[in-house]
Amino acid sequence: MIRFTVVTITYNAEAVLQRTLDSVLSQTYEGVEHLIIDGASNDGTLAMAEAYKQRSDESEGDHKVIIRSEPDQGIYDAMNKGLTQASGDYIVFMNAGDSFPQPDTLEQIAGRCRLNELPTDELPGVLYGNTDIVDGEGRYLHPRRLQPPARLTWRSFRQGMLVCHQAFYARADIAKNLQYDTRYRFSADVDWCIRVMRESERMSLPLYNIGMIVANYMEEGQTTKYHKASLRERYLVMQSHYGRVQTFLLHCWFVLRTVFK
């Protein structure tokens, strides 16, 4: 059976974490590993995570929970710890406050992609889908503004991050060899997704559009709080992959499109 590793990064997240934990535990798909990578929280986060692990251990399903709590050098350092420890066939990052839209989301993904019928070396390099935005209470707000294309390539992100990080399932053997670049404070996820897609293309592996909503994303975080700094850094990421001239011209077009829409 194909296994999914869900990685949740936490730090003092007790206000929003339970929704994420309940969402992962409720998945009907059997092959789930859930890594909780905590940055040495000093609120109730760890107690909440330990209670969740106990619930999981006592359940009959094939649902494995691993908790790791220690100081880190930021969210991308923590994500690298998750990559290193993951043992599934696919890795997806679902942070505190994010959730799966339905209890059978992972089961639908595996079924639509026919993952359990494929040899391991023929699995798609990336599985991706749509995202809904929710508020701090988990209530639906609206679909994510940027929508994934029918056919995704690493060049697609020239138009922005068309696939939300929480809706991007990377094949583990690729992902584990391409860690997040911790020189970036806000946009290492964009850089990482592009590098995973480029490596998938090099290996002649498809990027598979699941064609459904696969993540509820709570639109609060570092990139929202530090919006301008995030945009500047994302520009540098795009420049490193797509070149100076093309990145400049594309951003001129973004500005004009905003002004005249």
Short mmCIF file of C-alpha atoms in Angstrom, two decimals:
data_model
loop_
_atom_site.label_atom_id
_atom_site.label_comp_id
_atom_site.label_asym_id
_atom_site.label_seq_id
_atom_site.Cartn_x
_atom_site.Cartn_y
_atom_site.Cartn_z
CA MET A 1 0.00 0.00 0.00
CA ILE A 2 1.20 3.50 -0.87
CA ARG A 3 1.81 5.53 2.28
CA PHE A 4 1.37 9.25 2.83
CA THR A 5 3.51 11.21 5.26
CA VAL A 6 1.78 14.31 6.58
CA VAL A 7 4.18 16.77 8.22
CA THR A 8 2.82 19.37 10.64
CA ILE A 9 5.11 22.14 11.90
CA THR A 10 4.12 23.64 15.25
CA TYR A 11 5.20 26.29 17.70
CA ASN A 12 2.79 27.43 20.41
CA ALA A 13 -0.08 26.40 18.17
CA GLU A 14 -2.63 25.10 20.67
CA ALA A 15 -5.27 27.60 19.47
CA VAL A 16 -5.53 26.02 16.01
CA LEU A 17 -3.79 22.64 16.16
CA GLN A 18 -6.68 20.43 17.24
CA ARG A 19 -8.54 20.95 13.98
CA THR A 20 -5.52 19.69 12.05
CA LEU A 21 -5.00 16.68 14.29
CA ASP A 22 -8.66 15.65 14.10
CA SER A 23 -8.60 16.03 10.33
CA VAL A 24 -5.60 13.73 9.88
CA LEU A 25 -6.83 11.14 12.37
CA SER A 26 -10.25 11.01 10.67
CA GLN A 27 -8.77 9.99 7.30
CA THR A 28 -10.25 6.71 6.13
CA TYR A 29 -7.11 5.81 4.19
CA GLU A 30 -5.02 3.32 6.14
CA GLY A 31 -1.45 4.19 5.15
CA VAL A 32 -0.84 7.47 6.99
CA GLU A 33 2.24 8.62 8.88
CA HIS A 34 1.85 11.92 10.74
CA LEU A 35 5.01 13.73 11.83
CA ILE A 36 4.55 16.59 14.27
CA ILE A 37 7.72 18.68 14.26
CA ASP A 38 7.54 21.11 17.16
CA GLY A 39 9.88 23.98 17.91
CA ALA A 40 9.90 23.46 21.71
CA SER A 41 6.49 24.97 22.38
CA ASN A 42 5.81 26.30 25.89
CA ASP A 43 2.00 26.35 25.72
CA GLY A 44 -0.36 23.37 25.49
CA THR A 45 0.75 22.25 22.03
CA LEU A 46 2.77 19.24 23.15
CA ALA A 47 0.11 18.01 25.58
CA MET A 48 -2.41 18.24 22.75
CA ALA A 49 -0.08 16.34 20.42
CA GLU A 50 0.61 13.61 22.99
CA ALA A 51 -3.12 13.13 23.64
CA TYR A 52 -3.62 12.85 19.88
CA LYS A 53 -0.84 10.27 19.60
CA GLN A 54 -2.46 8.21 22.33
CA ARG A 55 -5.81 8.31 20.51
CA SER A 56 -4.07 7.18 17.36
CA ASP A 57 -2.17 4.38 19.09
CA GLU A 58 -5.41 3.08 20.58
CA SER A 59 -7.27 3.10 17.27
CA GLU A 60 -7.41 0.05 14.99
CA GLY A 61 -6.23 1.78 11.82
CA ASP A 62 -2.75 1.92 10.29
CA HIS A 63 -2.08 5.48 11.46
CA LYS A 64 1.36 6.24 12.83
CA VAL A 65 2.11 9.41 14.82
CA ILE A 66 5.63 10.62 15.61
CA ILE A 67 6.29 13.73 17.71
CA ARG A 68 9.62 15.54 17.72
CA SER A 69 10.06 18.66 19.85
CA GLU A 70 13.26 20.69 20.04
CA PRO A 71 14.46 24.22 19.23
CA ASP A 72 14.91 24.93 15.54
CA GLN A 73 16.22 27.67 13.28
CA GLY A 74 12.83 28.54 11.81
CA ILE A 75 9.99 26.92 9.91
CA TYR A 76 12.08 25.70 6.97
CA ASP A 77 14.65 24.12 9.27
CA ALA A 78 11.73 22.32 10.93
CA MET A 79 10.42 21.23 7.53
CA ASN A 80 13.81 19.77 6.70
CA LYS A 81 13.62 17.71 9.87
CA GLY A 82 10.28 16.41 8.65
CA LEU A 83 11.74 15.51 5.26
CA THR A 84 14.60 13.64 6.91
CA GLN A 85 12.31 11.61 9.15
CA ALA A 86 9.51 10.85 6.67
CA SER A 87 9.07 7.23 5.61
CA GLY A 88 6.04 7.48 3.30
CA ASP A 89 5.90 7.35 -0.48
CA TYR A 90 4.50 10.89 -0.71
CA ILE A 91 5.06 13.89 1.56
CA VAL A 92 2.63 16.73 2.14
CA PHE A 93 3.00 19.61 4.60
CA MET A 94 -0.11 20.53 6.58
CA ASN A 95 0.57 23.15 9.20
CA ALA A 96 -1.38 23.91 12.36
CA GLY A 97 -4.77 25.28 11.38
CA ASP A 98 -4.83 23.57 7.97
CA SER A 99 -6.97 20.51 7.32
CA PHE A 100 -8.22 17.98 4.80
CA PRO A 101 -11.65 18.92 3.39
CA GLN A 102 -13.12 15.42 3.82
CA PRO A 103 -12.36 12.26 5.84
CA ASP A 104 -11.79 10.37 2.58
CA THR A 105 -9.50 12.96 0.93
CA LEU A 106 -6.39 10.74 0.97
CA GLU A 107 -8.42 7.72 -0.06
CA GLN A 108 -9.79 9.67 -3.05
CA ILE A 109 -6.30 10.85 -4.01
CA ALA A 110 -4.92 7.32 -3.98
CA GLY A 111 -7.93 6.05 -5.94
CA ARG A 112 -8.01 8.79 -8.57
CA CYS A 113 -4.29 8.42 -9.23
CA ARG A 114 -4.44 4.60 -9.01
CA LEU A 115 -1.33 4.80 -6.85
CA ASN A 116 -1.65 1.35 -5.36
CA GLU A 117 -1.64 -0.18 -8.86
CA LEU A 118 1.69 1.39 -9.88
CA PRO A 119 5.24 0.16 -9.25
CA THR A 120 7.09 2.50 -6.92
CA ASP A 121 9.46 3.73 -9.64
CA GLU A 122 6.50 4.72 -11.86
CA LEU A 123 4.70 6.87 -9.29
CA PRO A 124 4.12 10.49 -10.43
CA GLY A 125 6.71 12.96 -9.22
CA VAL A 126 4.02 15.30 -7.85
CA LEU A 127 0.31 15.03 -7.10
CA TYR A 128 -1.50 18.35 -6.84
CA GLY A 129 -4.99 19.73 -6.38
CA ASN A 130 -7.16 22.69 -5.44
CA THR A 131 -7.31 24.61 -2.17
CA ASP A 132 -10.03 26.39 -0.21
CA ILE A 133 -9.24 29.25 2.18
CA VAL A 134 -10.63 29.07 5.72
CA ASP A 135 -10.55 31.47 8.66
CA GLY A 136 -9.01 30.93 12.09
CA GLU A 137 -12.05 28.90 13.14
CA GLY A 138 -11.85 26.64 10.12
CA ARG A 139 -14.86 28.24 8.39
CA TYR A 140 -14.88 28.36 4.60
CA LEU A 141 -14.11 31.79 3.13
CA HIS A 142 -13.45 31.33 -0.60
CA PRO A 143 -11.45 29.29 -3.12
CA ARG A 144 -7.77 30.15 -3.34
CA ARG A 145 -7.27 32.95 -5.86
CA LEU A 146 -4.53 31.17 -7.80
CA GLN A 147 -5.79 27.93 -9.31
CA PRO A 148 -3.65 24.98 -10.45
CA PRO A 149 -3.43 24.47 -14.21
CA ALA A 150 -4.65 21.32 -15.91
CA ARG A 151 -1.05 20.61 -16.91
CA LEU A 152 1.61 21.71 -14.44
CA THR A 153 5.33 22.07 -15.16
CA TRP A 154 8.12 23.75 -13.22
CA ARG A 155 7.76 26.70 -15.59
CA SER A 156 4.15 27.22 -14.49
CA PHE A 157 5.25 29.02 -11.34
CA ARG A 158 6.42 31.94 -13.47
CA GLN A 159 2.78 33.02 -13.09
CA GLY A 160 2.96 32.75 -9.29
CA MET A 161 2.65 29.83 -6.90
CA LEU A 162 -0.27 28.23 -8.72
CA VAL A 163 -0.41 25.25 -6.34
CA CYS A 164 -0.69 25.85 -2.61
CA HIS A 165 2.07 24.20 -0.59
CA GLN A 166 -0.55 22.17 1.33
CA ALA A 167 -1.95 20.83 -1.96
CA PHE A 168 1.45 19.72 -3.29
CA TYR A 169 2.28 16.04 -2.70
CA ALA A 170 5.93 15.35 -3.52
CA ARG A 171 7.27 11.87 -4.16
CA ALA A 172 9.40 11.12 -1.11
CA ASP A 173 12.52 9.87 -2.86
CA ILE A 174 12.71 13.18 -4.72
CA ALA A 175 11.69 15.41 -1.84
CA LYS A 176 14.12 13.97 0.69
CA ASN A 177 17.06 14.78 -1.59
CA LEU A 178 15.94 18.38 -2.12
CA GLN A 179 15.76 20.06 1.26
CA TYR A 180 14.42 23.56 1.83
CA ASP A 181 16.92 26.37 1.34
CA THR A 182 17.01 27.96 4.78
CA ARG A 183 18.62 31.12 3.42
CA TYR A 184 15.06 32.12 2.51
CA ARG A 185 12.81 33.28 5.37
CA PHE A 186 9.47 33.35 3.56
CA SER A 187 9.70 31.71 0.14
CA ALA A 188 11.73 28.54 0.50
CA ASP A 189 8.52 26.60 -0.14
CA VAL A 190 8.19 28.19 -3.60
CA ASP A 191 11.83 27.40 -4.40
CA TRP A 192 11.44 23.82 -3.11
CA CYS A 193 8.31 23.12 -5.16
CA ILE A 194 10.03 24.37 -8.32
CA ARG A 195 13.09 22.21 -7.65
CA VAL A 196 10.91 19.14 -7.01
CA MET A 197 9.09 19.71 -10.30
CA ARG A 198 12.34 20.26 -12.21
CA GLU A 199 13.76 17.02 -10.85
CA SER A 200 10.53 15.20 -11.75
CA GLU A 201 10.89 16.44 -15.32
CA ARG A 202 14.52 15.32 -15.41
CA MET A 203 13.37 11.86 -14.32
CA SER A 204 10.57 11.91 -16.94
CA LEU A 205 7.92 11.60 -14.22
CA PRO A 206 4.45 13.12 -14.69
CA LEU A 207 2.88 15.75 -12.45
CA TYR A 208 -0.67 14.54 -11.81
CA ASN A 209 -3.65 16.87 -11.35
CA ILE A 210 -5.94 15.21 -8.82
CA GLY A 211 -8.86 17.40 -9.95
CA MET A 212 -10.38 18.02 -6.52
CA ILE A 213 -10.01 20.17 -3.43
CA VAL A 214 -7.35 18.52 -1.29
CA ALA A 215 -6.61 21.17 1.36
CA ASN A 216 -8.26 23.77 3.56
CA TYR A 217 -5.63 26.46 4.11
CA MET A 218 -5.79 28.92 6.98
CA GLU A 219 -4.59 32.14 5.41
CA GLU A 220 -2.56 33.46 8.30
CA GLY A 221 1.18 33.19 8.66
CA GLN A 222 4.61 34.64 8.02
CA THR A 223 3.94 35.57 4.39
CA THR A 224 0.77 37.42 5.42
CA LYS A 225 2.39 39.22 8.33
CA TYR A 226 5.50 40.19 6.36
CA HIS A 227 3.86 40.59 2.97
CA LYS A 228 6.30 43.05 1.36
CA ALA A 229 9.41 41.19 2.50
CA SER A 230 7.85 37.96 1.24
CA LEU A 231 7.19 39.46 -2.19
CA ARG A 232 10.77 40.71 -2.47
CA GLU A 233 12.14 37.32 -1.56
CA ARG A 234 9.79 35.54 -3.95
CA TYR A 235 11.07 37.77 -6.74
CA LEU A 236 14.60 36.57 -5.99
CA VAL A 237 13.44 32.95 -6.05
CA MET A 238 11.79 33.41 -9.43
CA GLN A 239 14.84 35.23 -10.76
CA SER A 240 17.07 32.31 -9.74
CA HIS A 241 14.93 29.83 -11.70
CA TYR A 242 13.63 31.85 -14.64
CA GLY A 243 16.32 34.49 -15.20
CA ARG A 244 16.50 38.22 -14.58
CA VAL A 245 14.96 39.49 -17.80
CA GLN A 246 11.99 37.13 -17.88
CA THR A 247 11.23 37.67 -14.19
CA PHE A 248 11.36 41.46 -14.61
CA LEU A 249 9.07 41.41 -17.65
CA LEU A 250 6.61 39.07 -15.97
CA HIS A 251 6.39 41.32 -12.92
CA CYS A 252 5.81 44.34 -15.14
CA TRP A 253 2.90 42.41 -16.63
CA PHE A 254 1.58 41.55 -13.13
CA VAL A 255 1.57 45.26 -12.24
CA LEU A 256 -0.19 46.28 -15.47
CA ARG A 257 -2.74 43.51 -15.08
CA THR A 258 -3.53 44.71 -11.55
CA VAL A 259 -3.88 48.36 -12.62
CA PHE A 260 -6.10 47.72 -15.64
CA LYS A 261 -8.17 44.75 -14.52
#
